[in-house]
Short mmCIF file of C-alpha atoms in Angstrom, two decimals:
data_model
loop_
_atom_site.label_atom_id
_atom_site.label_comp_id
_atom_site.label_asym_id
_atom_site.label_seq_id
_atom_site.Cartn_x
_atom_site.Cartn_y
_atom_site.Cartn_z
CA MET A 1 45.96 -29.49 -11.37
CA PRO A 2 48.58 -31.97 -11.75
CA SER A 3 48.82 -34.99 -9.58
CA THR A 4 52.41 -34.80 -7.57
CA THR A 5 53.53 -38.10 -8.32
CA THR A 6 56.23 -38.76 -10.68
CA ALA A 7 56.79 -41.96 -13.15
CA ARG A 8 60.43 -42.87 -12.08
CA ALA A 9 62.21 -44.25 -14.66
CA SER A 10 61.93 -48.17 -14.87
CA THR A 11 66.05 -50.03 -13.47
CA ALA A 12 65.54 -52.14 -15.77
CA PRO A 13 68.99 -53.71 -17.12
CA ALA A 14 69.80 -52.27 -21.55
CA SER A 15 70.07 -56.12 -22.63
CA PRO A 16 68.76 -59.27 -22.79
CA ALA A 17 72.19 -60.36 -21.87
CA GLN A 18 72.49 -58.76 -18.71
CA ALA A 19 69.36 -59.42 -17.68
CA SER A 20 68.57 -60.94 -14.32
CA PRO A 21 67.12 -64.52 -15.27
CA ALA A 22 64.17 -64.23 -12.28
CA PRO A 23 63.45 -60.87 -12.72
CA SER A 24 60.96 -59.84 -9.30
CA PRO A 25 57.58 -58.51 -10.75
CA ALA A 26 57.03 -54.71 -10.58
CA PRO A 27 54.20 -54.26 -8.17
CA ALA A 28 50.47 -53.92 -10.17
CA HIS A 29 49.50 -50.60 -8.60
CA ARG A 30 51.21 -47.46 -6.77
CA PRO A 31 49.82 -45.99 -3.59
CA ARG A 32 49.38 -42.02 -4.64
CA ARG A 33 49.67 -39.52 -3.02
CA PRO A 34 47.03 -37.38 -2.04
CA GLN A 35 46.95 -34.34 -4.14
CA ARG A 36 47.08 -30.60 -2.43
CA SER A 37 43.96 -28.74 -2.38
CA PRO A 38 43.69 -25.59 -4.15
CA ARG A 39 42.40 -23.60 -2.18
CA PRO A 40 44.41 -22.55 0.12
CA ALA A 41 46.77 -21.43 -3.57
CA PHE A 42 43.48 -19.89 -4.60
CA ALA A 43 43.09 -17.04 -1.78
CA LEU A 44 47.32 -16.56 -1.68
CA LEU A 45 46.07 -15.80 -5.44
CA GLY A 46 42.94 -14.31 -4.85
CA THR A 47 44.35 -12.12 -2.12
CA VAL A 48 46.67 -10.83 -4.07
CA GLN A 49 45.00 -9.42 -7.24
CA ALA A 50 42.14 -7.96 -4.58
CA THR A 51 45.23 -5.80 -3.08
CA LEU A 52 46.09 -4.30 -6.54
CA ILE A 53 43.10 -3.08 -7.00
CA PHE A 54 42.83 -2.04 -3.75
CA THR A 55 46.38 -0.48 -4.43
CA LEU A 56 44.36 1.14 -6.89
CA ALA A 57 41.40 3.33 -4.61
CA SER A 58 43.89 3.82 -1.77
CA LEU A 59 44.11 7.47 -2.22
CA ALA A 60 40.78 8.49 -3.02
CA VAL A 61 40.02 9.28 0.47
CA PRO A 62 43.18 10.05 1.62
CA LEU A 63 43.35 12.86 -1.06
CA PRO A 64 42.42 16.13 0.32
CA ARG A 65 44.84 15.00 3.06
CA ILE A 66 47.76 14.59 0.80
CA SER A 67 47.21 17.64 -0.81
CA ALA A 68 47.56 19.88 2.54
CA GLU A 69 50.82 18.09 3.39
CA LEU A 70 52.54 17.99 -0.50
CA ARG A 71 50.56 21.12 -1.09
CA LEU A 72 49.34 20.33 -4.55
CA ASP A 73 47.29 22.00 -6.96
CA ARG A 74 44.18 19.43 -8.28
CA ALA A 75 46.14 18.73 -11.75
CA ASP A 76 49.23 17.19 -9.40
CA LEU A 77 46.55 15.13 -7.48
CA ILE A 78 44.85 13.91 -10.75
CA LEU A 79 48.11 13.00 -11.62
CA LEU A 80 49.04 10.85 -8.48
CA SER A 81 46.11 9.29 -8.22
CA ALA A 82 45.76 7.99 -11.84
CA ALA A 83 49.53 7.55 -11.79
CA TYR A 84 49.25 4.18 -11.07
CA GLY A 85 46.97 2.76 -13.30
CA LEU A 86 48.39 4.40 -16.31
CA THR A 87 51.40 1.88 -15.91
CA PHE A 88 49.30 -0.92 -15.12
CA ALA A 89 47.10 -0.89 -17.76
CA GLY A 90 49.31 0.00 -19.97
CA LEU A 91 51.57 -2.56 -19.59
CA LEU A 92 49.21 -5.64 -18.62
CA LEU A 93 48.73 -7.08 -22.70
CA PHE A 94 52.93 -7.27 -22.38
CA GLY A 95 53.13 -8.53 -18.95
CA GLY A 96 50.66 -11.08 -19.56
CA ARG A 97 52.92 -12.12 -23.06
CA LEU A 98 55.94 -12.56 -20.48
CA ALA A 99 53.76 -14.44 -17.93
CA ASP A 100 52.90 -17.03 -20.65
CA ARG A 101 56.30 -16.96 -22.31
CA TYR A 102 58.17 -17.49 -18.91
CA GLY A 103 55.93 -18.76 -16.79
CA GLY A 104 53.00 -17.33 -14.31
CA ARG A 105 55.11 -18.20 -11.00
CA ARG A 106 58.26 -17.63 -12.49
CA ALA A 107 56.98 -13.77 -13.43
CA LEU A 108 54.45 -13.04 -10.38
CA THR A 109 57.56 -13.64 -8.78
CA ALA A 110 59.49 -10.85 -10.62
CA GLY A 111 55.76 -8.54 -10.13
CA LEU A 112 55.68 -8.86 -6.50
CA LEU A 113 58.82 -7.34 -5.92
CA VAL A 114 58.93 -4.64 -7.63
CA PHE A 115 55.39 -4.23 -6.29
CA GLY A 116 56.43 -4.98 -3.28
CA VAL A 117 59.54 -2.13 -3.15
CA ALA A 118 57.39 0.36 -4.64
CA SER A 119 54.88 0.07 -2.29
CA ALA A 120 57.86 0.05 0.29
CA LEU A 121 59.62 2.78 -0.65
CA ALA A 122 56.04 5.63 -1.16
CA PRO A 123 56.03 5.74 2.17
CA LEU A 124 59.19 6.89 2.79
CA THR A 125 58.77 9.82 -0.09
CA PRO A 126 59.71 13.45 1.21
CA GLY A 127 58.05 14.97 -1.55
CA TYR A 128 55.54 14.81 -3.86
CA GLY A 129 57.87 13.74 -7.69
CA THR A 130 59.36 11.10 -5.98
CA LEU A 131 55.64 9.51 -4.42
CA LEU A 132 54.19 9.87 -8.02
CA ALA A 133 57.55 7.82 -9.23
CA ALA A 134 56.54 5.47 -6.61
CA ARG A 135 53.17 5.01 -7.79
CA PHE A 136 54.41 4.49 -11.55
CA ALA A 137 56.11 1.91 -9.68
CA GLN A 138 53.67 0.43 -8.34
CA GLY A 139 51.82 -0.17 -11.85
CA LEU A 140 54.69 -1.23 -13.36
CA GLY A 141 54.81 -4.31 -11.25
CA ALA A 142 50.71 -4.57 -10.44
CA ALA A 143 50.99 -5.25 -14.46
CA LEU A 144 53.72 -8.22 -14.54
CA VAL A 145 51.58 -9.70 -11.74
CA ALA A 146 47.37 -9.50 -12.38
CA PRO A 147 48.43 -11.63 -15.37
CA ALA A 148 50.98 -13.77 -14.21
CA ALA A 149 48.15 -14.71 -11.39
CA MET A 150 45.65 -15.97 -14.38
CA GLY A 151 48.27 -17.71 -15.64
CA VAL A 152 48.63 -20.02 -12.61
CA LEU A 153 44.84 -19.64 -11.69
CA ARG A 154 45.20 -21.61 -15.21
CA ALA A 155 47.61 -24.17 -14.22
CA LEU A 156 46.01 -24.63 -10.52
CA TYR A 157 42.29 -26.10 -11.94
CA PRO A 158 43.05 -27.40 -15.28
CA ALA A 159 39.21 -28.62 -15.72
CA PRO A 160 36.98 -25.83 -17.71
CA ALA A 161 34.31 -26.77 -15.26
CA ALA A 162 36.54 -25.94 -12.03
CA TYR A 163 37.97 -23.40 -14.01
CA GLY A 164 35.06 -21.73 -14.55
CA ARG A 165 33.64 -21.70 -11.01
CA ALA A 166 37.04 -20.63 -9.66
CA MET A 167 36.70 -17.62 -12.25
CA ALA A 168 33.17 -16.40 -11.19
CA THR A 169 34.91 -15.64 -7.61
CA TRP A 170 37.58 -13.87 -9.39
CA GLY A 171 35.10 -12.21 -10.98
CA GLY A 172 33.98 -10.41 -7.76
CA LEU A 173 37.43 -9.86 -5.93
CA ALA A 174 38.23 -6.65 -8.29
CA VAL A 175 35.08 -4.60 -6.94
CA LEU A 176 36.25 -6.70 -3.19
CA GLY A 177 39.25 -4.61 -3.84
CA ALA A 178 38.03 -1.28 -4.66
CA THR A 179 35.83 -1.30 -1.16
CA ALA A 180 38.17 -2.46 0.81
CA GLY A 181 40.72 0.56 -0.90
CA ASN A 182 38.64 2.57 -0.34
CA LEU A 183 37.14 2.16 3.37
CA LEU A 184 41.04 1.15 4.94
CA SER A 185 42.67 4.33 3.54
CA GLY A 186 40.05 6.11 5.16
CA VAL A 187 39.83 4.90 8.66
CA ILE A 188 43.32 3.94 8.51
CA SER A 189 44.69 7.81 7.51
CA ALA A 190 42.26 9.12 10.20
CA ALA A 191 43.92 7.09 12.92
CA ALA A 192 47.13 7.43 12.29
CA SER A 193 48.28 8.78 8.36
CA TRP A 194 48.11 8.14 4.98
CA ARG A 195 51.22 6.75 4.48
CA TRP A 196 50.14 4.07 6.46
CA THR A 197 48.05 3.16 3.79
CA PHE A 198 50.64 1.58 1.42
CA ALA A 199 51.48 -0.87 4.72
CA VAL A 200 48.70 -2.99 3.21
CA PRO A 201 50.47 -4.31 -0.70
CA VAL A 202 53.89 -4.23 1.48
CA ALA A 203 52.85 -7.06 4.24
CA VAL A 204 50.70 -8.81 1.22
CA THR A 205 53.85 -8.70 -0.70
CA ALA A 206 55.77 -10.12 1.85
CA ALA A 207 53.31 -13.23 2.34
CA ALA A 208 52.68 -13.84 -0.98
CA LEU A 209 56.44 -14.42 -1.90
CA LEU A 210 57.61 -16.58 1.18
CA LEU A 211 53.59 -18.59 0.65
CA GLY A 212 54.21 -18.56 -3.73
CA PRO A 213 56.67 -21.70 -3.60
CA ARG A 214 54.74 -24.27 -1.16
CA LEU A 215 51.05 -23.16 -2.96
CA LEU A 216 52.23 -22.70 -5.81
CA PRO A 217 51.95 -25.01 -8.92
CA ASP A 218 54.67 -24.12 -11.31
CA ALA A 219 52.88 -23.02 -14.16
CA ALA A 220 55.88 -24.15 -17.76
CA PRO A 221 56.00 -21.85 -19.78
CA ASP A 222 54.55 -22.61 -23.58
CA GLN A 223 52.86 -24.93 -21.63
CA ASP A 224 51.90 -26.85 -25.10
CA PRO A 225 55.07 -28.63 -26.36
CA THR A 226 53.43 -29.21 -29.40
CA ARG A 227 53.67 -25.67 -30.86
CA PRO A 228 57.29 -23.19 -30.99
CA ALA A 229 58.02 -21.18 -28.11
CA ARG A 230 56.78 -17.60 -28.64
CA GLY A 231 57.72 -14.20 -29.75
CA LEU A 232 57.55 -10.88 -27.51
CA ASP A 233 56.39 -9.13 -29.95
CA LEU A 234 58.32 -5.70 -28.95
CA PRO A 235 56.87 -3.83 -31.63
CA GLY A 236 53.62 -4.46 -30.77
CA ALA A 237 54.16 -3.96 -26.86
CA LEU A 238 55.66 -0.40 -27.25
CA LEU A 239 52.41 0.45 -29.08
CA ALA A 240 49.76 -0.85 -27.04
CA THR A 241 51.60 0.57 -23.74
CA THR A 242 52.61 4.20 -24.90
CA GLY A 243 49.19 4.06 -26.67
CA ILE A 244 47.74 3.29 -23.44
CA THR A 245 48.61 5.11 -21.12
CA LEU A 246 48.83 8.28 -23.19
CA ALA A 247 46.20 8.46 -23.96
CA SER A 248 44.62 7.13 -20.94
CA TYR A 249 46.89 10.22 -19.84
CA GLY A 250 44.87 12.55 -21.87
CA LEU A 251 41.27 11.61 -20.94
CA VAL A 252 42.38 11.84 -17.31
CA LEU A 253 44.14 15.56 -17.00
CA THR A 254 39.84 16.23 -19.01
CA ASP A 255 39.60 16.76 -15.37
CA ALA A 256 41.40 19.26 -14.42
CA ARG A 257 41.97 20.62 -19.00
CA PRO A 258 39.38 21.81 -21.50
CA TRP A 259 38.73 19.27 -24.02
CA GLY A 260 40.62 21.10 -26.55
CA SER A 261 43.86 22.16 -24.77
CA ALA A 262 46.84 21.14 -26.38
CA ASP A 263 47.53 19.48 -22.20
CA VAL A 264 44.62 16.74 -23.08
CA LEU A 265 44.68 16.30 -27.71
CA VAL A 266 48.22 15.85 -28.12
CA PRO A 267 48.67 12.77 -25.22
CA LEU A 268 44.95 11.28 -26.66
CA LEU A 269 45.71 11.97 -30.68
CA GLY A 270 48.69 11.09 -30.17
CA GLY A 271 48.42 7.71 -28.16
CA LEU A 272 44.96 6.94 -30.53
CA ALA A 273 47.58 6.96 -33.67
CA LEU A 274 49.59 4.75 -31.89
CA LEU A 275 46.68 2.25 -30.77
CA ALA A 276 45.88 2.18 -34.94
CA GLY A 277 49.43 1.42 -35.48
CA PHE A 278 49.25 -1.05 -33.00
CA ALA A 279 46.23 -2.37 -34.67
CA LEU A 280 47.72 -2.63 -38.10
CA VAL A 281 50.77 -4.47 -36.76
CA GLU A 282 49.04 -7.15 -34.64
CA ARG A 283 47.42 -7.78 -38.21
CA ARG A 284 50.50 -8.94 -39.99
CA ALA A 285 52.26 -10.02 -36.56
CA ALA A 286 53.68 -13.83 -37.18
CA ASP A 287 52.83 -14.45 -33.09
CA PRO A 288 51.19 -10.82 -32.28
CA LEU A 289 50.48 -9.62 -28.67
CA LEU A 290 47.03 -9.62 -29.19
CA PRO A 291 45.87 -11.47 -32.16
CA PRO A 292 42.80 -10.45 -33.49
CA ALA A 293 40.64 -13.94 -32.95
CA PHE A 294 40.68 -13.22 -29.47
CA LEU A 295 38.82 -9.85 -30.09
CA ARG A 296 36.39 -11.40 -32.83
CA ASP A 297 34.21 -13.50 -30.40
CA ARG A 298 31.61 -11.96 -29.72
CA ARG A 299 30.89 -13.54 -26.10
CA ARG A 300 34.43 -13.04 -25.42
CA GLY A 301 33.65 -9.09 -26.44
CA LEU A 302 30.42 -8.68 -24.58
CA GLY A 303 32.19 -9.88 -21.59
CA LEU A 304 34.89 -7.64 -21.77
CA ALA A 305 32.55 -4.85 -22.35
CA ALA A 306 30.95 -5.54 -18.80
CA VAL A 307 33.34 -5.62 -16.92
CA ALA A 308 34.63 -2.15 -18.84
CA LEU A 309 31.43 -0.35 -17.08
CA THR A 310 31.04 -2.23 -14.02
CA ALA A 311 34.54 -1.55 -13.11
CA SER A 312 34.19 2.16 -14.23
CA GLY A 313 30.63 2.32 -12.14
CA THR A 314 32.31 1.50 -8.94
CA ALA A 315 35.02 3.43 -9.95
CA GLY A 316 32.63 6.02 -10.37
CA VAL A 317 30.53 6.06 -7.61
CA PHE A 318 33.80 6.00 -5.16
CA VAL A 319 35.18 9.41 -6.14
CA LEU A 320 32.07 11.09 -6.66
CA LEU A 321 30.86 10.11 -3.74
CA SER A 322 33.46 10.37 -1.80
CA LEU A 323 34.00 13.95 -2.59
CA ALA A 324 30.76 15.32 -1.63
CA LEU A 325 30.44 13.92 1.63
CA GLN A 326 33.32 15.66 2.52
CA GLU A 327 33.67 18.80 0.50
CA GLY A 328 29.26 19.11 -0.09
CA ARG A 329 28.36 17.62 3.73
CA GLY A 330 31.88 18.75 5.71
CA TRP A 331 32.02 14.20 6.73
CA SER A 332 35.25 13.52 7.94
CA ALA A 333 37.17 11.04 6.44
CA LEU A 334 36.31 8.59 8.47
CA ARG A 335 32.71 8.63 8.37
CA THR A 336 33.10 8.85 4.90
CA SER A 337 34.83 5.84 4.77
CA GLY A 338 31.64 3.93 7.35
CA ALA A 339 29.33 5.69 4.47
CA PHE A 340 30.27 2.48 2.34
CA VAL A 341 30.29 -0.52 5.11
CA PRO A 342 26.54 -1.67 4.09
CA PHE A 343 28.11 -1.00 0.33
CA ALA A 344 31.24 -3.70 1.00
CA VAL A 345 28.26 -6.02 3.22
CA ALA A 346 26.07 -6.33 -0.07
CA LEU A 347 29.01 -7.38 -1.96
CA LEU A 348 30.77 -9.24 0.35
CA LEU A 349 27.18 -11.28 0.52
CA ALA A 350 26.62 -10.75 -3.36
CA GLY A 351 29.50 -12.63 -4.01
CA ARG A 352 28.76 -15.59 -2.09
CA ALA A 353 25.81 -15.41 -3.71
CA ALA A 354 27.53 -14.87 -7.28
CA GLY A 355 28.55 -18.64 -7.98
CA PRO A 356 25.27 -20.40 -7.83
CA LEU A 357 23.77 -17.88 -9.82
CA ILE A 358 25.64 -18.20 -12.80
CA ARG A 359 25.38 -22.66 -12.62
CA ARG A 360 21.81 -22.42 -12.36
CA TYR A 361 21.02 -19.35 -14.66
CA GLY A 362 24.27 -19.39 -17.33
CA ALA A 363 26.93 -16.59 -17.01
CA GLY A 364 25.32 -14.71 -19.59
CA ARG A 365 21.71 -13.85 -18.01
CA ALA A 366 24.08 -13.57 -14.77
CA THR A 367 25.42 -10.85 -15.99
CA GLY A 368 22.62 -9.45 -17.42
CA ALA A 369 20.42 -9.95 -14.20
CA GLY A 370 23.74 -7.85 -12.18
CA LEU A 371 23.82 -5.24 -15.00
CA GLY A 372 20.53 -4.64 -14.76
CA THR A 373 20.46 -4.11 -10.89
CA GLY A 374 23.21 -2.06 -10.95
CA ALA A 375 21.66 0.20 -12.91
CA VAL A 376 18.96 0.97 -10.93
CA GLY A 377 21.28 1.75 -8.27
CA LEU A 378 23.52 4.09 -10.55
CA GLY A 379 19.84 5.57 -10.90
CA LEU A 380 19.18 6.23 -7.16
CA LEU A 381 22.22 7.88 -6.84
CA ALA A 382 21.72 10.19 -9.45
CA ALA A 383 18.34 11.21 -8.41
CA THR A 384 18.39 11.64 -5.18
CA GLY A 385 22.32 10.10 -3.17
CA LEU A 386 24.78 13.39 -4.02
CA ASP A 387 22.33 16.05 -3.05
CA PRO A 388 23.35 17.40 0.62
CA ALA A 389 19.99 17.96 1.79
CA VAL A 390 18.69 14.36 1.47
CA PRO A 391 19.95 12.62 4.44
CA TYR A 392 21.93 9.29 4.16
CA ALA A 393 19.55 6.53 4.78
CA TYR A 394 16.80 7.32 1.89
CA GLY A 395 18.96 9.54 0.06
CA LEU A 396 22.14 7.10 -0.67
CA LEU A 397 21.96 3.77 0.91
CA PRO A 398 19.33 1.83 -1.25
CA GLY A 399 22.10 2.14 -4.40
CA LEU A 400 24.66 1.43 -1.79
CA LEU A 401 22.81 -1.46 -1.88
CA LEU A 402 21.59 -2.28 -4.68
CA LEU A 403 24.78 -1.61 -7.18
CA PRO A 404 26.95 -3.56 -4.86
CA VAL A 405 24.98 -6.60 -4.83
CA GLY A 406 24.83 -5.63 -8.94
CA ALA A 407 28.45 -5.31 -9.72
CA ALA A 408 29.24 -8.75 -7.25
CA VAL A 409 27.20 -10.46 -10.00
CA SER A 410 28.20 -8.95 -13.31
CA PHE A 411 31.91 -8.97 -12.47
CA ALA A 412 31.30 -12.61 -11.92
CA GLY A 413 29.26 -13.42 -14.54
CA ALA A 414 31.73 -11.32 -16.87
CA ALA A 415 34.68 -12.66 -15.96
CA VAL A 416 33.03 -16.41 -17.09
CA ILE A 417 31.98 -15.43 -20.88
CA ALA A 418 35.57 -13.21 -20.98
CA THR A 419 37.71 -16.05 -20.53
CA GLU A 420 36.03 -19.16 -21.48
CA GLY A 421 37.21 -21.23 -24.62
CA VAL A 422 40.74 -20.03 -23.19
CA PRO A 423 43.82 -22.46 -24.11
CA ALA A 424 45.97 -23.01 -20.74
CA ARG A 425 49.21 -21.23 -23.05
CA ASP A 426 47.02 -18.10 -23.46
CA GLY A 427 46.38 -17.86 -19.11
CA GLY A 428 48.10 -15.07 -19.00
CA LEU A 429 46.99 -12.96 -22.34
CA ALA A 430 43.38 -13.74 -21.12
CA GLY A 431 44.59 -12.47 -17.75
CA GLY A 432 45.96 -9.27 -19.60
CA VAL A 433 43.24 -8.11 -21.59
CA LEU A 434 40.68 -8.67 -18.31
CA ASN A 435 42.51 -6.67 -16.13
CA THR A 436 42.64 -4.36 -19.39
CA ALA A 437 39.17 -3.54 -20.18
CA MET A 438 39.02 -3.30 -15.62
CA GLU A 439 41.56 -1.13 -15.91
CA LEU A 440 40.72 1.03 -18.91
CA GLY A 441 36.91 1.01 -17.88
CA PRO A 442 37.22 4.00 -14.67
CA THR A 443 39.67 5.78 -17.81
CA VAL A 444 38.06 5.72 -20.45
CA VAL A 445 34.22 5.91 -19.71
CA PHE A 446 34.54 7.26 -16.72
CA ALA A 447 36.49 10.22 -18.14
CA ALA A 448 33.50 10.29 -20.98
CA VAL A 449 30.61 11.39 -18.66
CA LEU A 450 31.86 13.58 -17.11
CA THR A 451 32.29 15.38 -19.65
CA LEU A 452 28.27 16.02 -19.15
CA GLY A 453 28.42 18.64 -17.06
CA THR A 454 27.02 17.36 -13.62
CA ASP A 455 28.43 14.67 -10.50
CA ALA A 456 24.71 13.00 -11.39
CA ALA A 457 24.25 13.21 -15.07
CA SER A 458 27.16 11.23 -14.78
CA LEU A 459 26.08 8.79 -12.75
CA ALA A 460 22.46 9.07 -15.14
CA ALA A 461 24.83 8.41 -17.76
CA THR A 462 26.13 5.37 -16.62
CA ALA A 463 22.87 3.75 -15.54
CA LEU A 464 21.98 3.67 -18.67
CA GLY A 465 24.93 1.90 -20.06
CA PHE A 466 24.34 -0.52 -17.63
CA ALA A 467 20.81 -0.77 -18.69
CA ALA A 468 21.62 -1.30 -23.02
CA LEU A 469 24.33 -3.92 -21.91
CA ALA A 470 21.75 -5.69 -19.37
CA ALA A 471 19.90 -5.94 -21.91
CA ALA A 472 22.60 -7.40 -24.15
CA ALA A 473 23.78 -9.67 -21.96
CA SER A 474 20.48 -11.28 -20.98
CA ARG A 475 19.59 -12.95 -24.00
CA THR A 476 23.43 -14.32 -23.87
CA ARG A 477 23.34 -17.98 -22.41
#
């Protein structure tokens, strides 16, 4: 973090003729004001990041109540649930470039304003259309907030070692936010109404806008003054945003439409074509939105794959178990949320242990161990967790303890691997890419495994993916 002391301009006269014959000597040492601890700023940024993921998961448990109140069919519910993630994932790369171009704190403030206003309007909406629009707007604001927060984090911890330790904690915030979203949304909707779940992002946004100017460093745009200011690569931004959004939308619809239907194939193939065009444009752009060399690093690619797969596994468990408990066992929303309390406790404990594990064994081995543990948890849930005849204590609980332990360590290690060596100037880019992997994992991987037939087969396939990636990560230091 930059020093709070500033160099003062010399008061010496401009020429010898004007100089005083006996100038007073300058003090040999000027006392420095103590630097402010970065912990309050990190706590604020971490709360914001967890809230972004909380908002993504906050409608999963109350979906049956929303369906009954607004008279929605399954396709409407799927789109409503995915709307936030579609704009969030689609705009993240461009949001990262804006943060690098205009400064992390400025971009963070702008994104928080959009996110906060949309969150305040969402519970006031009278019907499906306006609620859907509010969810899209929330995602737009979040796509600017997430990479900007990582850009500010990079300025908060300029030393590589300190930044690595911060990222080890940061990596676990996503699954913590998702868990909180599932727990609190069920409690809130049971006690009052699903509309009150939007009070959480509104409150956090207000606190961040109030405390941000006092706590957060003013990360300057384009922090390397020896290099020219960056362009925005608008063609690349347009292709990436529309391509990711269309392809993700097509994949989301596979839950309610067959793969061969026009509803799925048109957006899916159109999105893939646009992403292919994006890859070509980036190779020729003078200042690309996503430099191809950024993804060619093997370790970074492994870290991003681990983030995407871990996000997919945890999101899949939340969705499938929430439906299985409410529809298969007849549990209430409140009881369903209570079933995930052990998950949350295990997650918090493992999150505290993740940093020391990474420092002792290295980020690669810690990521591999986390993925391996998560694979066992997913395998247990696939074997017994979805059978309504199997008691919770030994049918669900073992998997709900092992999966969060593995996910917390995997996320923490993968976040370190994916962002190590990234210069401060590219903090927003790193944040955009990391969060894109986090958002696309549940959309792409989860949609793919759902096509395998049963929910148990989907969880089993995800467990195999965890195990395969664990073997690759364990060989990385």
